[in-house]
Coordinates of C-alpha atoms and ligand atoms in Angstrom, one line a residue:
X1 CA 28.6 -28.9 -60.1
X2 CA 32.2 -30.1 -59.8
X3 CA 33.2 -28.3 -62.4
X4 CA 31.7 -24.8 -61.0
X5 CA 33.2 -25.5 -57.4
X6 CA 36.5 -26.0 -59.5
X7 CA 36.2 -22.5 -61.7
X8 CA 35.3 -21.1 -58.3
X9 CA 39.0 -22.5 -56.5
X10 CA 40.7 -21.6 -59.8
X11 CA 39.1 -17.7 -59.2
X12 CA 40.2 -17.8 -55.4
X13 CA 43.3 -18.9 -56.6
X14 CA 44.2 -16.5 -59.2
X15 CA 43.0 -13.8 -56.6
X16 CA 46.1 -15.2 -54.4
X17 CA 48.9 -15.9 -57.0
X18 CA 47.9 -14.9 -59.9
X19 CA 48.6 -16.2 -63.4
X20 CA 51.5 -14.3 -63.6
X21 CA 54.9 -16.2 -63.3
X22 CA 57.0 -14.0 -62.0
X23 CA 60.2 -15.4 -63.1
X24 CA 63.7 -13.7 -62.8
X25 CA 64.2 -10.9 -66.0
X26 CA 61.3 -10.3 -65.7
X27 CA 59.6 -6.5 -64.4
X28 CA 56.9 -3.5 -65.1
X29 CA 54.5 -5.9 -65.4
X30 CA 51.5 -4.9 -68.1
X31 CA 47.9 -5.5 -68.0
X32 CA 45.9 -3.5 -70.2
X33 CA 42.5 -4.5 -68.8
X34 CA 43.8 -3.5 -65.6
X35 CA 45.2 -0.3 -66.6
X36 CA 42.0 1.3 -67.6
X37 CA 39.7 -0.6 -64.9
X38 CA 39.3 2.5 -62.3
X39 CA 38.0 0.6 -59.1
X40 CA 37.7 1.9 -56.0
X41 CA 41.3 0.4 -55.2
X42 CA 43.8 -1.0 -57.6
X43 CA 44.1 -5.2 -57.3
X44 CA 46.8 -6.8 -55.6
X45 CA 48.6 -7.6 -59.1
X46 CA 49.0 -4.5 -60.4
X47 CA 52.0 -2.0 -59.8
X48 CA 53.4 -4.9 -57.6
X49 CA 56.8 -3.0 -57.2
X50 CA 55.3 -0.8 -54.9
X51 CA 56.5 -1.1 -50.7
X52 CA 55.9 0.5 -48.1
X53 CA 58.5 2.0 -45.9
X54 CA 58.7 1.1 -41.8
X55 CA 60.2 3.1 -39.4
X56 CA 60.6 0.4 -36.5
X57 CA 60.2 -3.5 -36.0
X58 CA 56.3 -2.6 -35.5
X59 CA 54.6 -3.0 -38.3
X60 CA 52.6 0.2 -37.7
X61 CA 54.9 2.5 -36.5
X62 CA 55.6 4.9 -40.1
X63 CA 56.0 8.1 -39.1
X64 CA 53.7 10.8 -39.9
X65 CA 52.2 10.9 -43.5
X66 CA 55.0 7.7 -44.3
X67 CA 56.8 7.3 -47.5
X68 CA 56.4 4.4 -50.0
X69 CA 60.0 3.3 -51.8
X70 CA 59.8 1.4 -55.5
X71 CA 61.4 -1.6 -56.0
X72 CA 63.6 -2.1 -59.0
X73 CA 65.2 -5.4 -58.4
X74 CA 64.6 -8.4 -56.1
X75 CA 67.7 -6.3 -53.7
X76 CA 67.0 -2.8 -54.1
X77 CA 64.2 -0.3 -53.8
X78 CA 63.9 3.6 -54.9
X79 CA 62.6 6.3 -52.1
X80 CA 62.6 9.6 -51.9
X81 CA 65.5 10.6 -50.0
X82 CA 63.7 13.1 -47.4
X83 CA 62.1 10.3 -46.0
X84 CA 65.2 9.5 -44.6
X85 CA 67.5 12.5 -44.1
X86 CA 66.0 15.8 -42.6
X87 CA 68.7 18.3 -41.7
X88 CA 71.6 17.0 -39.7
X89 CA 70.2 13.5 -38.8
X90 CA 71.7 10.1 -39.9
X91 CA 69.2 7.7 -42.1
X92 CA 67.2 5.5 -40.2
X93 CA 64.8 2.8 -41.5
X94 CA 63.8 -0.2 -40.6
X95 CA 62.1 -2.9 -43.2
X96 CA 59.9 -2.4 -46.1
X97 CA 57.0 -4.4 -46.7
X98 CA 57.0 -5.5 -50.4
X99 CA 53.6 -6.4 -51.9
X100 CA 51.6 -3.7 -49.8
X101 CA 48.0 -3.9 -50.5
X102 CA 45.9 -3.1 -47.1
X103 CA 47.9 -1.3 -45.2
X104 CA 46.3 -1.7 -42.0
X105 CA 46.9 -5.5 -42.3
X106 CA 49.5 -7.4 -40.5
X107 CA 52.6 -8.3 -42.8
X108 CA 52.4 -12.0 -42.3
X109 CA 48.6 -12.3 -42.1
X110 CA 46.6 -13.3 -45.3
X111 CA 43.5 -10.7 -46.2
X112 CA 40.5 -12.0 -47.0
X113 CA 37.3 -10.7 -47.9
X114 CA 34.2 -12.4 -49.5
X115 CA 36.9 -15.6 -49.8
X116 CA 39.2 -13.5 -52.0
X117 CA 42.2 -13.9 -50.3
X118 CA 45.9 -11.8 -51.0
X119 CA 49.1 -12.7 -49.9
X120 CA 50.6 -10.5 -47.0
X121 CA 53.1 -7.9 -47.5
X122 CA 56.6 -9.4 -47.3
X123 CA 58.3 -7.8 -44.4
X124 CA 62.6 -7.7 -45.2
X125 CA 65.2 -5.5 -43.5
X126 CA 66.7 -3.2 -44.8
X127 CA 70.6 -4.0 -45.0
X128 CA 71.7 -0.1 -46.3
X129 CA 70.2 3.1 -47.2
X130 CA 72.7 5.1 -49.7
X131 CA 71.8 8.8 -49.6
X132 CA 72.1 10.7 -53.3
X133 CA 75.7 12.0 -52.2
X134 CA 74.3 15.3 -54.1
X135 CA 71.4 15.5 -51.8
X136 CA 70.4 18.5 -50.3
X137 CA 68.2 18.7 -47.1
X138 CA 67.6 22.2 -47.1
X139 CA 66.0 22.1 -50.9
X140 CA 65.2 18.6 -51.2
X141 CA 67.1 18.9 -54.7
X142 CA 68.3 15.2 -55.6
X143 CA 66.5 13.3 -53.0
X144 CA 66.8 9.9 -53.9
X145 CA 68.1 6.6 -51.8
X146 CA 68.8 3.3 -53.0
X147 CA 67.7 0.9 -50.3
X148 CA 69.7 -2.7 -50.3
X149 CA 67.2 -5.4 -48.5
X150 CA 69.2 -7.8 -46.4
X151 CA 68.1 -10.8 -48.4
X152 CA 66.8 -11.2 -51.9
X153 CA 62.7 -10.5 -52.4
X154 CA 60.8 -13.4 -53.2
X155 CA 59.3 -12.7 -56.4
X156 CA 55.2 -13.4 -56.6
X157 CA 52.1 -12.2 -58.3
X158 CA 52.2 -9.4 -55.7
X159 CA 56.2 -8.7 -55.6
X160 CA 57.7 -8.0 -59.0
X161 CA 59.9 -4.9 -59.7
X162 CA 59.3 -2.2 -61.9
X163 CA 60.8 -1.9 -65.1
X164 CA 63.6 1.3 -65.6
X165 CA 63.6 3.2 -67.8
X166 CA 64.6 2.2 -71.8
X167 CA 67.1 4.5 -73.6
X168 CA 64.8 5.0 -76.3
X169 CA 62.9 7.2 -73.9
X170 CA 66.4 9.3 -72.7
X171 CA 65.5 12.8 -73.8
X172 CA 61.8 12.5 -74.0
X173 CA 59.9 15.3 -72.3
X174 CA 57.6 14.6 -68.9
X175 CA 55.4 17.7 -69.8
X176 CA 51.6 17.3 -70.6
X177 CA 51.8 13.4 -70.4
X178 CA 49.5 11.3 -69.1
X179 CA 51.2 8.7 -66.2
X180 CA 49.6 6.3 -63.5
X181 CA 50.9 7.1 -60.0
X182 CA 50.0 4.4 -57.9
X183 CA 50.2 4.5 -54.0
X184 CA 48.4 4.2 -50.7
X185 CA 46.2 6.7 -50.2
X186 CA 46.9 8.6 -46.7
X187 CA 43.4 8.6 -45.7
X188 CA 42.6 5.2 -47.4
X189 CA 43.6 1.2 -46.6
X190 CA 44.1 -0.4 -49.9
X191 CA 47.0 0.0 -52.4
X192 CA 45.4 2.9 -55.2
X193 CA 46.3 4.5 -58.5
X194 CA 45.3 7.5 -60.5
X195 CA 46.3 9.3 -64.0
X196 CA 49.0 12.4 -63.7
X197 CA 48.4 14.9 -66.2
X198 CA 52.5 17.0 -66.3
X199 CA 52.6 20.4 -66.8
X200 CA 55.5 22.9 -66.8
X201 CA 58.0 24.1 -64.1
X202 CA 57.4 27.7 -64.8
X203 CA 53.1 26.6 -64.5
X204 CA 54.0 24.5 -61.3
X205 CA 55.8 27.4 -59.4
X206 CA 53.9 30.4 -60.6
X207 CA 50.2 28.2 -59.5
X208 CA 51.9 26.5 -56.5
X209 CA 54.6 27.9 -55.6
X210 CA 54.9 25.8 -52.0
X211 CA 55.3 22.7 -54.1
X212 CA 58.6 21.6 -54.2
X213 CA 60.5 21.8 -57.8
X214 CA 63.7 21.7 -59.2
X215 CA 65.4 21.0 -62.4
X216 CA 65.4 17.4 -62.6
X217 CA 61.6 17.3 -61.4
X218 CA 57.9 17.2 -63.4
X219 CA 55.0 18.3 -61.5
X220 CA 51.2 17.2 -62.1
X221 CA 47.9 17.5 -61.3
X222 CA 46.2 13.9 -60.7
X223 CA 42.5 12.7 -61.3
X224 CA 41.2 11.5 -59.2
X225 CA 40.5 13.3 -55.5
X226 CA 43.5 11.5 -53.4
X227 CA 46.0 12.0 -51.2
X228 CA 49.0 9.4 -51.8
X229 CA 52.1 9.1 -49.3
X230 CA 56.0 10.5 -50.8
X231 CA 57.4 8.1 -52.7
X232 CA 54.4 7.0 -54.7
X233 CA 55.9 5.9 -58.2
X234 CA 54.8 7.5 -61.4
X235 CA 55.0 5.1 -64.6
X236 CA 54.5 4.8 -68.0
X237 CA 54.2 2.6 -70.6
X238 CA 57.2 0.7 -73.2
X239 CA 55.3 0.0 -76.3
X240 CA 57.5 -2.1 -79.4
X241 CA 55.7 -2.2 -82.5
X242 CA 52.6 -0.4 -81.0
X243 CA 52.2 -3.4 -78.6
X244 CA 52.0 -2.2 -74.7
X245 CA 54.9 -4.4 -73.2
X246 CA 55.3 -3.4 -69.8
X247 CA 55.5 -0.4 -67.0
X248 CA 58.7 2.0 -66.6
X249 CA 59.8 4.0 -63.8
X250 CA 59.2 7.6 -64.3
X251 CA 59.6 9.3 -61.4
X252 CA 58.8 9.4 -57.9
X253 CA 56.2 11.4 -55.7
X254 CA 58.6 14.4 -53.8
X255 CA 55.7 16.2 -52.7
X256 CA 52.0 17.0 -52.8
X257 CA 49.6 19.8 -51.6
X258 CA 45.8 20.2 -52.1
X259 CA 44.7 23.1 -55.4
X260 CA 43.3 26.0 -53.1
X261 CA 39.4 25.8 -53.1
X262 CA 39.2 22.4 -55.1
X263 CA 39.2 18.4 -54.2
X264 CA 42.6 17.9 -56.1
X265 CA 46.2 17.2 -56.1
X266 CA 48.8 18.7 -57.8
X267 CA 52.9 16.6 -56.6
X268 CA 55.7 16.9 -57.9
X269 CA 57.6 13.7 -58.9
X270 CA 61.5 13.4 -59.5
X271 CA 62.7 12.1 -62.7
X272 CA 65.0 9.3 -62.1
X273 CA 67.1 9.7 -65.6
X274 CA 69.2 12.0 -64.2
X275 CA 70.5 9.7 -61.4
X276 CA 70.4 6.4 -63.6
X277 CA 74.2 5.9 -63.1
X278 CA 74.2 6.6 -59.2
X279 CA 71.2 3.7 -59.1
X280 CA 73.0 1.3 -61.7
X281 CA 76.1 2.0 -58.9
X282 CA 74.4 1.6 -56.0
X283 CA 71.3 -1.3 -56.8
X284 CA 71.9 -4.5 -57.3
X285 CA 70.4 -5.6 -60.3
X286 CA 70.0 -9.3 -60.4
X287 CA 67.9 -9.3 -63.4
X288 CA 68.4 -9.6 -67.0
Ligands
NAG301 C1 40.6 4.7 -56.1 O1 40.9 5.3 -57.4 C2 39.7 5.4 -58.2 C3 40.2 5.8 -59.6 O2 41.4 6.3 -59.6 C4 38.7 6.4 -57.6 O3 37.6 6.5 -58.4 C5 38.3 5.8 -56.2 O4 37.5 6.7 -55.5 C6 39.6 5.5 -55.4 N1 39.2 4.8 -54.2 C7 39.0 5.2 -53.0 C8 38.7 4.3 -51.9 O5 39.1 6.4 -52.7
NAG302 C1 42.3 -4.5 -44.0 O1 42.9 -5.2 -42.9 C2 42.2 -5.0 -41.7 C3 43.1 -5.6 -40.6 O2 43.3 -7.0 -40.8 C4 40.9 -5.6 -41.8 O3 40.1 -5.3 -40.6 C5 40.1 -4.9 -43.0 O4 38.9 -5.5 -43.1 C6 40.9 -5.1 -44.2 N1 40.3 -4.3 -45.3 C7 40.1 -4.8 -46.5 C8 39.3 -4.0 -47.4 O5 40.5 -5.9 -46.8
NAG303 C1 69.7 11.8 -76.3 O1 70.6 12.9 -76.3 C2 72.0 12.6 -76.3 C3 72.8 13.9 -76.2 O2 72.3 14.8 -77.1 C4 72.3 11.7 -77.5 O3 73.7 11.4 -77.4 C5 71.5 10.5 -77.5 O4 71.7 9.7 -78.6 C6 70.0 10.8 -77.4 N1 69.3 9.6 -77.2 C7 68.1 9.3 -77.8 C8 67.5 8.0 -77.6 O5 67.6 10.1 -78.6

């Protein structure tokens, strides 16, 4: 009996920190099990980099549709630029919440359910918002900010950055790959993910051509039937020696719109390679 109540405590507990240890070097971390389980939400320790943006020191005040950002170290997040900048105005953010899982939940109150408890979002300010100096508001073309948190993130089963990307992967193509884009679904609570199968440019724009594209962008239809706010990271997987290892940064979610007359998605996602020197120049990478 003792030892059931035990296994039971060491099943609550796992549910709230996990057995992952997440030290300092460490990112993009890799479950395979996870990976292919398709649940009707994705669990607290999976895609842990992803945050969720807040517009004002009220934790429910995003503005409409909201924007997720991607963090990449325990200082510095990824977001799509445009949910900053529109036109003339000056960038304007308030905190992120890091660790996002119900998003109707209050950042520094525990959700439970059934006894399976999850840490809450950690709310941190935002210290600086640096705008792609190349971005432009009228297109959208290069919108990508590097957000600075005014104090480091606190690194947990449900907090660990994502992994950039490795050089072996430098002039790989996005088109017709598989990613996972994970995200909160717009019309949904919890923290989500689906498969992105790429296609080309030429494809995207003659199909769709309202969705957003540009050079240094992929677009991609997803899976499964959701909506996911801007910002939503895609990733992908570093394998060495046909091992999985762990999750890289693809790209980000730039913008989305509903295939005329069916239940899906196609978005189109910004590659970050291009801007990999602007981020190394403008994150702080505290990481080995
Ligand atoms: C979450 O995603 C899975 C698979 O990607 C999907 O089957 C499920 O319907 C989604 N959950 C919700 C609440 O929509
Ligand atoms: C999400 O949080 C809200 C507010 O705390 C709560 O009412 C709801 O039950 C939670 N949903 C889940 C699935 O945990
Ligand atoms: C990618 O292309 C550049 C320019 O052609 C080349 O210098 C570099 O070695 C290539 N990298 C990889 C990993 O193939």
């Amino acid at each position: 009996m003792q030892a059931v109540i035990f296994l039971l405590c060491t099943i609550g507990f796992v549910g709230i920190v996990g057995q992952l240890r997440a030290d300092d070097g460490k990112c993009g971390y890799f479950d395979e099990v996870q990976m292919h389980k398709q649940d009707s939400f994705a669990v607290p320790t999976e895609h842990q980099w992803l945050a969720r943006i807040a517009y004002s020191d009220n934790n429910h005040q995003v503005p409409t549709g909201g924007c997720m950002a991607v963090l990449i170290s325990k200082r510095s997040l990824l977001a799509p630029a445009h949910c900053f900048v529109r036109f003339e105005s000056k960038p304007e953010a308030f905190s992120v919440h890091l660790g996002v899982w119900n998003k109707t939940a209050d950042v520094n109150q525990p959700t439970c359910l059934n006894g399976y408890c999850v840490l809450p979002a950690q709310e941190i300010k935002l210290a600086e918002i640096s705008i792609h100096p190349e971005y432009d508001p009228l297109t959208f073309k290069n919108s990508l900010a590097v957000l600075t948190l005014q104090k480091d993130a606190k690194l947990t089963a449900n907090v660990q950055p994502v992994c950039m990307p490795p050089p072996s992967v430098a002039n790989d193509t996005l088109v017709g790959q598989m990613f996972m884009l994970a995200g909160i679904p717009v019309n949904k609570v919890l923290k989500n993910k689906s498969w992105v199968k790429t296609v080309s440019t030429p494809w995207c724009q003659s199909k769709h051509n309202s969705l957003l594209t540009s050079s240094t962008m992929v677009c991609g239809y997803l899976q499964q039937s959701e909506l996911y706010h801007l910002g939503a990271p895609i990733v992908a997987v570093q394998v060495e020696g046909d091992l999985p290892k762990n999750f890289y940064l693809v790209g980000l979610q730039m913008d989305v719109l509903r295939v005329p007359n069916t239940q899906r998605y196609v978005a189109s996602f910004l590659d970050v390679r291009p801007y990999l020197e602007y981020i190394n120049n403008n994150a702080i990478f505290d990481l080995k």
